Short mmCIF file of the C-alpha atoms (twelve columns), coordinates in Angstrom:
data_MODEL
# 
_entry.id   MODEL 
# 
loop_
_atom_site.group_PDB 
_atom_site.id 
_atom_site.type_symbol 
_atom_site.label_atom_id 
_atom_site.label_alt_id 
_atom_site.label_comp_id 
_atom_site.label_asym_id 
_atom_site.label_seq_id 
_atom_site.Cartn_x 
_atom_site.Cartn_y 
_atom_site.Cartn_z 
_atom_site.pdbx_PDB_model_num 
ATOM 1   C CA . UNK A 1   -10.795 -73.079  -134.548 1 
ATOM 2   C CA . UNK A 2   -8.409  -75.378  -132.669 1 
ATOM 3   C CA . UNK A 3   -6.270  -77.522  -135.231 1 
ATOM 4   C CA . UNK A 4   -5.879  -80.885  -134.984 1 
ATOM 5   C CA . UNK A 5   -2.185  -80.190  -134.060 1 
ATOM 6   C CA . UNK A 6   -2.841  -78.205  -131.443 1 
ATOM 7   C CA . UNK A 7   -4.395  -80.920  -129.317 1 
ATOM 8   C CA . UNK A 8   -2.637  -83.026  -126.889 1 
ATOM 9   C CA . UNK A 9   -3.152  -86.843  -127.125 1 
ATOM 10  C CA . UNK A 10  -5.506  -86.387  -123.569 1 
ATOM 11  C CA . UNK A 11  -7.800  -84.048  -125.017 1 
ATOM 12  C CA . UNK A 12  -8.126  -86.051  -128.179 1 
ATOM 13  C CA . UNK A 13  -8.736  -89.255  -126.187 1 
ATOM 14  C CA . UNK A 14  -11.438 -87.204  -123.866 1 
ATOM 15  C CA . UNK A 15  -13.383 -85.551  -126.998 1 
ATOM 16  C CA . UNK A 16  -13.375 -89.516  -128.394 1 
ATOM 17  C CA . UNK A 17  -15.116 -91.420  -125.724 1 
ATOM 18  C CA . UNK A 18  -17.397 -88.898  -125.486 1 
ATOM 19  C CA . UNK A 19  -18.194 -88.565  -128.923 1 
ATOM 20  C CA . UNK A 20  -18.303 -92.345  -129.323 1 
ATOM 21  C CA . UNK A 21  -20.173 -92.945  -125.593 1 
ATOM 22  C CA . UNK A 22  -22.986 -94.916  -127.672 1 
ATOM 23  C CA . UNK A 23  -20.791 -97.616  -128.881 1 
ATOM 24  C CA . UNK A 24  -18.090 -97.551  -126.153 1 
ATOM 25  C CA . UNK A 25  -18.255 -100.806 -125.049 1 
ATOM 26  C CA . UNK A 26  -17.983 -101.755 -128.617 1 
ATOM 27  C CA . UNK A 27  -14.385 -99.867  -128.407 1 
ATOM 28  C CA . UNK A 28  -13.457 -101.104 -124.591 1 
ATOM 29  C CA . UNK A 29  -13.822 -104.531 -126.161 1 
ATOM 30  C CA . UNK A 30  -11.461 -104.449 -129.214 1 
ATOM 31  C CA . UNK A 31  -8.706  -102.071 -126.381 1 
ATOM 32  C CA . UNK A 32  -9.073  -104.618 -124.118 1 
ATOM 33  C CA . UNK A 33  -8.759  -108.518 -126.069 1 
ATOM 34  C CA . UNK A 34  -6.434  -106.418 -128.484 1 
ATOM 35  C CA . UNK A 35  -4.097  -104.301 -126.152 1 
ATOM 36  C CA . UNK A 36  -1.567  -102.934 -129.044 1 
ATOM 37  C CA . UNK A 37  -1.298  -99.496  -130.500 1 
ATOM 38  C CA . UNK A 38  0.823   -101.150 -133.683 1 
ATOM 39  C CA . UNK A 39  -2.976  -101.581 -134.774 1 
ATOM 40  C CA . UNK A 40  -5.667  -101.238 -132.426 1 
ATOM 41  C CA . UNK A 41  -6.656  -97.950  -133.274 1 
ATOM 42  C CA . UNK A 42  -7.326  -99.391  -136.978 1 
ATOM 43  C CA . UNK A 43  -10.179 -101.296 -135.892 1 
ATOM 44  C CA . UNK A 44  -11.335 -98.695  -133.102 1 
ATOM 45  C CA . UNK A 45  -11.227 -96.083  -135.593 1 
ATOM 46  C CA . UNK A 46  -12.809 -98.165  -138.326 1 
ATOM 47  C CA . UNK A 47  -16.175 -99.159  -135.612 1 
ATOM 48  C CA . UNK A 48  -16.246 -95.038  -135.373 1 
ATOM 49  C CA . UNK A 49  -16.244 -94.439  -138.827 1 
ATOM 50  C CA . UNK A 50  -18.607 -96.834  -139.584 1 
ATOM 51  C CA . UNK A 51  -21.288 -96.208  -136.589 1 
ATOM 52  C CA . UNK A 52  -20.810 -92.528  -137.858 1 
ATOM 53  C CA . UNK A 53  -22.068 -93.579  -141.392 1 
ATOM 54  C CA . UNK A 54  -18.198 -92.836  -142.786 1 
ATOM 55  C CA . UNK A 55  -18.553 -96.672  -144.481 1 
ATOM 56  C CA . UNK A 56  -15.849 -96.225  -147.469 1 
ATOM 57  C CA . UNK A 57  -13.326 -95.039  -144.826 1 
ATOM 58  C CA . UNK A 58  -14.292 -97.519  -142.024 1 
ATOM 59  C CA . UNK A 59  -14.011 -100.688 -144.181 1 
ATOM 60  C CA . UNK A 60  -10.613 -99.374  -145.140 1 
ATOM 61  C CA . UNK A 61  -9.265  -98.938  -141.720 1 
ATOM 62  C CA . UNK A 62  -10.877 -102.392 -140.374 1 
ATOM 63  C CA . UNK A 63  -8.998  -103.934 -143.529 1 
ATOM 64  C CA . UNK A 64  -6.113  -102.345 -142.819 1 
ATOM 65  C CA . UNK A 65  -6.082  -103.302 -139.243 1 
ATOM 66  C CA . UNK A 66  -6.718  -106.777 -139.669 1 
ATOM 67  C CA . UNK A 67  -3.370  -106.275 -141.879 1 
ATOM 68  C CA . UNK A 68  -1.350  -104.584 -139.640 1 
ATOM 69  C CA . UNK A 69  -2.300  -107.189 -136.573 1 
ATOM 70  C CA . UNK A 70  -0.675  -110.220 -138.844 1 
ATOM 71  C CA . UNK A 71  2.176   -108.318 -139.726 1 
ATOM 72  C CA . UNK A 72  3.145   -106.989 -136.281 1 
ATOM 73  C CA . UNK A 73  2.435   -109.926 -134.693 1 
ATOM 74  C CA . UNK A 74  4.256   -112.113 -137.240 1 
ATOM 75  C CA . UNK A 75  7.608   -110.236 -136.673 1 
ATOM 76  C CA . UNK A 76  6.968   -109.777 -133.345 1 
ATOM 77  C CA . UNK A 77  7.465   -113.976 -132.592 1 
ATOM 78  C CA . UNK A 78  9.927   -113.806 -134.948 1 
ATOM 79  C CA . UNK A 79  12.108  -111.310 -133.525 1 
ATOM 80  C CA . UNK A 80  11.340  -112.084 -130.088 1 
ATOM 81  C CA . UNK A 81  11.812  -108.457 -128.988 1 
ATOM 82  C CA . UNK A 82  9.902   -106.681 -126.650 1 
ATOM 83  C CA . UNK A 83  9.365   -103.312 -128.375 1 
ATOM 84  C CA . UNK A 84  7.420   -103.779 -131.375 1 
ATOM 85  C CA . UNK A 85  9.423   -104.521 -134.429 1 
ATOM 86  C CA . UNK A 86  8.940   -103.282 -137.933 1 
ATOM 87  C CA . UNK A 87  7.266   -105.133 -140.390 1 
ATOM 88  C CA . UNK A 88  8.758   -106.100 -143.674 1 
ATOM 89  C CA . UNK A 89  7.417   -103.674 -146.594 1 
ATOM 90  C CA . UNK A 90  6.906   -106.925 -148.516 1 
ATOM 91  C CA . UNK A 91  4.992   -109.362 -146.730 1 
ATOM 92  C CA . UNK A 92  1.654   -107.938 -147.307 1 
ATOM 93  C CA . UNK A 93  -1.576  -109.129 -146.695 1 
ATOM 94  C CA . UNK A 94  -2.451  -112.190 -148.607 1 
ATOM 95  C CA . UNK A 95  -3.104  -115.899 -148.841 1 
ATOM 96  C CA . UNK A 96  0.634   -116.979 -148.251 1 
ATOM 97  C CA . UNK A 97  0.712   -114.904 -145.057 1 
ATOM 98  C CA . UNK A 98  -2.567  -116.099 -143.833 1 
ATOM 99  C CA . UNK A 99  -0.951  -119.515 -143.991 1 
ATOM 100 C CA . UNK A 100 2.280   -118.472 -142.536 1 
ATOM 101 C CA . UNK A 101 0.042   -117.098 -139.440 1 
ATOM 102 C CA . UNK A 102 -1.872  -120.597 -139.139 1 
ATOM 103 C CA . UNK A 103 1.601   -122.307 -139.193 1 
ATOM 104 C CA . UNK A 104 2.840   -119.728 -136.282 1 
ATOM 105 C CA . UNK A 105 -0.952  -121.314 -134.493 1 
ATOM 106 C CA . UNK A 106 -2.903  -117.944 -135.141 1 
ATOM 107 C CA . UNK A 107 -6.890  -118.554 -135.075 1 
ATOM 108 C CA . UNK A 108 -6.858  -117.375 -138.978 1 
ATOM 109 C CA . UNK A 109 -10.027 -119.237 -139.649 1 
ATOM 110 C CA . UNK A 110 -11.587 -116.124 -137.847 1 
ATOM 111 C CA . UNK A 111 -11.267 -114.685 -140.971 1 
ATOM 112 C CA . UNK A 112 -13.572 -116.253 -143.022 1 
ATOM 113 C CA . UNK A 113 -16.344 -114.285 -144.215 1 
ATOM 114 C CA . UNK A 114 -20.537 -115.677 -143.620 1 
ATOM 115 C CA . UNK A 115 -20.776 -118.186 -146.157 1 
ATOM 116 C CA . UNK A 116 -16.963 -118.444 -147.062 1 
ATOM 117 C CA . UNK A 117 -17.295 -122.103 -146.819 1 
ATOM 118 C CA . UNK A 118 -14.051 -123.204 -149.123 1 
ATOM 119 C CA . UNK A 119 -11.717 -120.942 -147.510 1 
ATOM 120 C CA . UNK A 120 -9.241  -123.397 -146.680 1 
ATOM 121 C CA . UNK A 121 -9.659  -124.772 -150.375 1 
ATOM 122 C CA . UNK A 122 -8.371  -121.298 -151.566 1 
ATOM 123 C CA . UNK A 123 -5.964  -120.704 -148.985 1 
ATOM 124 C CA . UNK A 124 -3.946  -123.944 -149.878 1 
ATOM 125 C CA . UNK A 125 -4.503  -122.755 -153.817 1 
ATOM 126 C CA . UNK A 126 -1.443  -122.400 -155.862 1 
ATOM 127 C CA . UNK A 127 -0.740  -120.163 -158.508 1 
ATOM 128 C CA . UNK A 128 -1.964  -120.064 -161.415 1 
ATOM 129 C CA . UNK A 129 -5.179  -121.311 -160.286 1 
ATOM 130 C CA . UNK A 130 -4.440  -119.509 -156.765 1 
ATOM 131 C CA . UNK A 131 -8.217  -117.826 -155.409 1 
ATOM 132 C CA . UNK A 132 -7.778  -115.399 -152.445 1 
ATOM 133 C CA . UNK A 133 -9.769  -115.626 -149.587 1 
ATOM 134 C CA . UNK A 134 -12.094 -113.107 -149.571 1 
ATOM 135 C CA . UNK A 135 -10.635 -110.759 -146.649 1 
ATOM 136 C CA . UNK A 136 -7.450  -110.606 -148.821 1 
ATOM 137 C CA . UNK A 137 -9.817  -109.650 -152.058 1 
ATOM 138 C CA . UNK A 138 -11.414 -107.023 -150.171 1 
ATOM 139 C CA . UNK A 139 -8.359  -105.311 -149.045 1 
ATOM 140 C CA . UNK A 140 -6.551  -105.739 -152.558 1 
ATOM 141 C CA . UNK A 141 -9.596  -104.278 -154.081 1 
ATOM 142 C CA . UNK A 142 -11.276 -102.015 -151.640 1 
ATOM 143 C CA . UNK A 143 -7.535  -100.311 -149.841 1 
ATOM 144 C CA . UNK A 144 -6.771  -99.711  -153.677 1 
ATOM 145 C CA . UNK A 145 -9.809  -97.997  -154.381 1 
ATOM 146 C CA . UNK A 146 -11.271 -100.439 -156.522 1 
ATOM 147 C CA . UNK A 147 -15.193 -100.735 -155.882 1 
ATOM 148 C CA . UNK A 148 -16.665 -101.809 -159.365 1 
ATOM 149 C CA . UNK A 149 -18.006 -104.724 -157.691 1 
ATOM 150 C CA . UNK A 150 -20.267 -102.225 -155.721 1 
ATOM 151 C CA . UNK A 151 -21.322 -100.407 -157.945 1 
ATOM 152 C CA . UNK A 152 -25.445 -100.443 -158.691 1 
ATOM 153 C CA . UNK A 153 -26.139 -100.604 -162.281 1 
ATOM 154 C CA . UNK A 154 -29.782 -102.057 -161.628 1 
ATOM 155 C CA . UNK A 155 -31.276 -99.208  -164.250 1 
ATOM 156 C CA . UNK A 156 -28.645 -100.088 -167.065 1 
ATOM 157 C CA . UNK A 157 -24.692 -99.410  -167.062 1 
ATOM 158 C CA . UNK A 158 -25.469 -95.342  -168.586 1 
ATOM 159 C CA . UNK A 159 -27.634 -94.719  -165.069 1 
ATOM 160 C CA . UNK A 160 -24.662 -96.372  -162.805 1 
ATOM 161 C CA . UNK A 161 -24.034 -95.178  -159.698 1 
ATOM 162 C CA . UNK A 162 -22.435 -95.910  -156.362 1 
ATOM 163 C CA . UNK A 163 -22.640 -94.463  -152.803 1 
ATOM 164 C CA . UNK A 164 -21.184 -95.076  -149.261 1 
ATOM 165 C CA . UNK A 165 -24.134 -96.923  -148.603 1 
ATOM 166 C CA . UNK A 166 -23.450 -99.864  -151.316 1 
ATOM 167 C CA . UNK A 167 -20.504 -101.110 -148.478 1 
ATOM 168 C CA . UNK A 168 -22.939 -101.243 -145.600 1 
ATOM 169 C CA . UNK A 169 -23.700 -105.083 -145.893 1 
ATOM 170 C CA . UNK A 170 -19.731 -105.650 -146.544 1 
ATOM 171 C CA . UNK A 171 -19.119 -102.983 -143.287 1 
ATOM 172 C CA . UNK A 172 -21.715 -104.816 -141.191 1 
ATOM 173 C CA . UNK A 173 -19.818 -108.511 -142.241 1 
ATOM 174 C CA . UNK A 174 -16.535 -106.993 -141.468 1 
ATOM 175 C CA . UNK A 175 -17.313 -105.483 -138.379 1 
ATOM 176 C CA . UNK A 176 -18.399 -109.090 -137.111 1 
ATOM 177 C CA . UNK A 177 -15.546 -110.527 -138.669 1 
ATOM 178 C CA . UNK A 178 -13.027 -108.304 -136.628 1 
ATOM 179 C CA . UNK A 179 -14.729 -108.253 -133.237 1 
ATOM 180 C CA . UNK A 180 -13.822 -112.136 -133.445 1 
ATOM 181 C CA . UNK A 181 -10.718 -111.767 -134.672 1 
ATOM 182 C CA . UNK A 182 -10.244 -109.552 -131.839 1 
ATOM 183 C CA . UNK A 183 -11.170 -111.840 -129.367 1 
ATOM 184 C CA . UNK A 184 -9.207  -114.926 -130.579 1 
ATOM 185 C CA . UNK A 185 -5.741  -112.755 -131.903 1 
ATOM 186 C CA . UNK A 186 -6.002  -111.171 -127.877 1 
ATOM 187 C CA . UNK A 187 -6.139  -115.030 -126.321 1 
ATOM 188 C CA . UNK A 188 -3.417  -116.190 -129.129 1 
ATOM 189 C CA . UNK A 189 -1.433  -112.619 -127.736 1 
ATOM 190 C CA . UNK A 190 -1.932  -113.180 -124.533 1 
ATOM 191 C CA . UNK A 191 -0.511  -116.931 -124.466 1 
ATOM 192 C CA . UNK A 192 2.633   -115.548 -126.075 1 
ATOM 193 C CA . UNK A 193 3.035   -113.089 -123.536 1 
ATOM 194 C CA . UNK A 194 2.856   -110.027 -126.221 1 
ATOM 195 C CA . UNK A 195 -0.412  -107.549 -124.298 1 
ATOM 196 C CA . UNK A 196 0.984   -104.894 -122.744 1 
ATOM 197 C CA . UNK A 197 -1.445  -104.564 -119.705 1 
ATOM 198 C CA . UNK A 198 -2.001  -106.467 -116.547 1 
ATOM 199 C CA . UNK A 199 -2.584  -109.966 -117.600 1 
ATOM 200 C CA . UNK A 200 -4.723  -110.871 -114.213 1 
ATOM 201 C CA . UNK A 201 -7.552  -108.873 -115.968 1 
ATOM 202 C CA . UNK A 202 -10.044 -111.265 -118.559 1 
ATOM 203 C CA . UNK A 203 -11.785 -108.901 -121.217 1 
ATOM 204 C CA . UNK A 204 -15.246 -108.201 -121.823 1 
ATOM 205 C CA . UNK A 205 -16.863 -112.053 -123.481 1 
ATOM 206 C CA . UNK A 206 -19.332 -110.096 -125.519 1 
ATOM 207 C CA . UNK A 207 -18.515 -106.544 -127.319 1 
ATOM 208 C CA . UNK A 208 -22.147 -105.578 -127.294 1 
# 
């Protein structure tokens, strides 16, 4: 058997889109409007986890792209380099860097989950009465491990149990949640001059 390892980045690219030909232009829409290594392959690699049924992991790396994408571009503007800078260990994902995004004019209202109807209301909230907005609860909860909230205990707490399949709603949400965060982080990118591909070319509209 051929180890991971042992593949070159070509042939690991090749077995990909062949693998993932069903959803590709699914993929070709978050490469495109997203352009950036730093944390494209988060959400590319979260869609293929999750249209292969691998839920737990998917919502993890969608979560943790959505993360990485604030962070790197954050420092990026800041720095005003033009190799990707390093993000700071300590600014995290969370309410005060949502708002330090929306200052910087990122589209962070994206974001907000179906129904998340007071999200500025909690992203203005102060401690101690500060309420996250629920893409920050996820990842604090769900990129930690924590999934008691998922957890089915319909026939009484001693018959409890929880599967992959008890994230599918929260995958599904997320999923839609990214492909527009996609969409408006690439235009926001690409007005700041930080894509790294031929700027003449407009992305895919629709990811379907």
């Amino acid at each position: 058997m051929t180890s991971h390892r042992s593949r070159n980045h070509a042939e690991h690219i090749e077995r990909n889109l062949i693998a993932c030909a069903p959803w590709a232009k699914e993929r070709t829409y978050l490469f495109e409007w997203l352009c950036a290594a730093e944390f494209h392959w988060f959400f590319v690699q979260g869609l293929d986890a999750i249209r292969n049924e691998f839920i737990v992991p998917g919502v993890s790396s969608l979560l943790n792209g959505i993360e990485a994408s604030l962070r790197v571009t954050i420092e990026h503007l800041q720095s005003q380099e033009k190799a990707p800078p390093e993000p700071s260990p300590y600014k995290v994902l969370s309410n005060n860097l949502l708002v330090r995004a929306q200052e910087m004019g990122m589209p962070i209202g994206l974001l907000a989950f179906p129904g998340e109807e007071n999200y500025d209301e909690k992203l203005k909230s102060q401690k101690p009465n500060r309420v996250d907005v629920e893409v920050v609860r996820l990842r604090n909860n769900i990129c930690h491990g924590n999934i008691s909230e998922f957890i089915n205990t319909e026939l009484g707490p001693e018959n409890s149990f929880f599967t992959p399949m008890s994230l599918a709603n929260i995958a599904d949400q997320l999923l839609a949640v990214s492909f527009d965060w996609a969409k408006g982080l690439g235009e926001y990118r690409r007005e700041h001059g930080l894509l790294h591909y031929d700027e003449s070319k407009k992305p895919n509209e629709n990811p379907g």
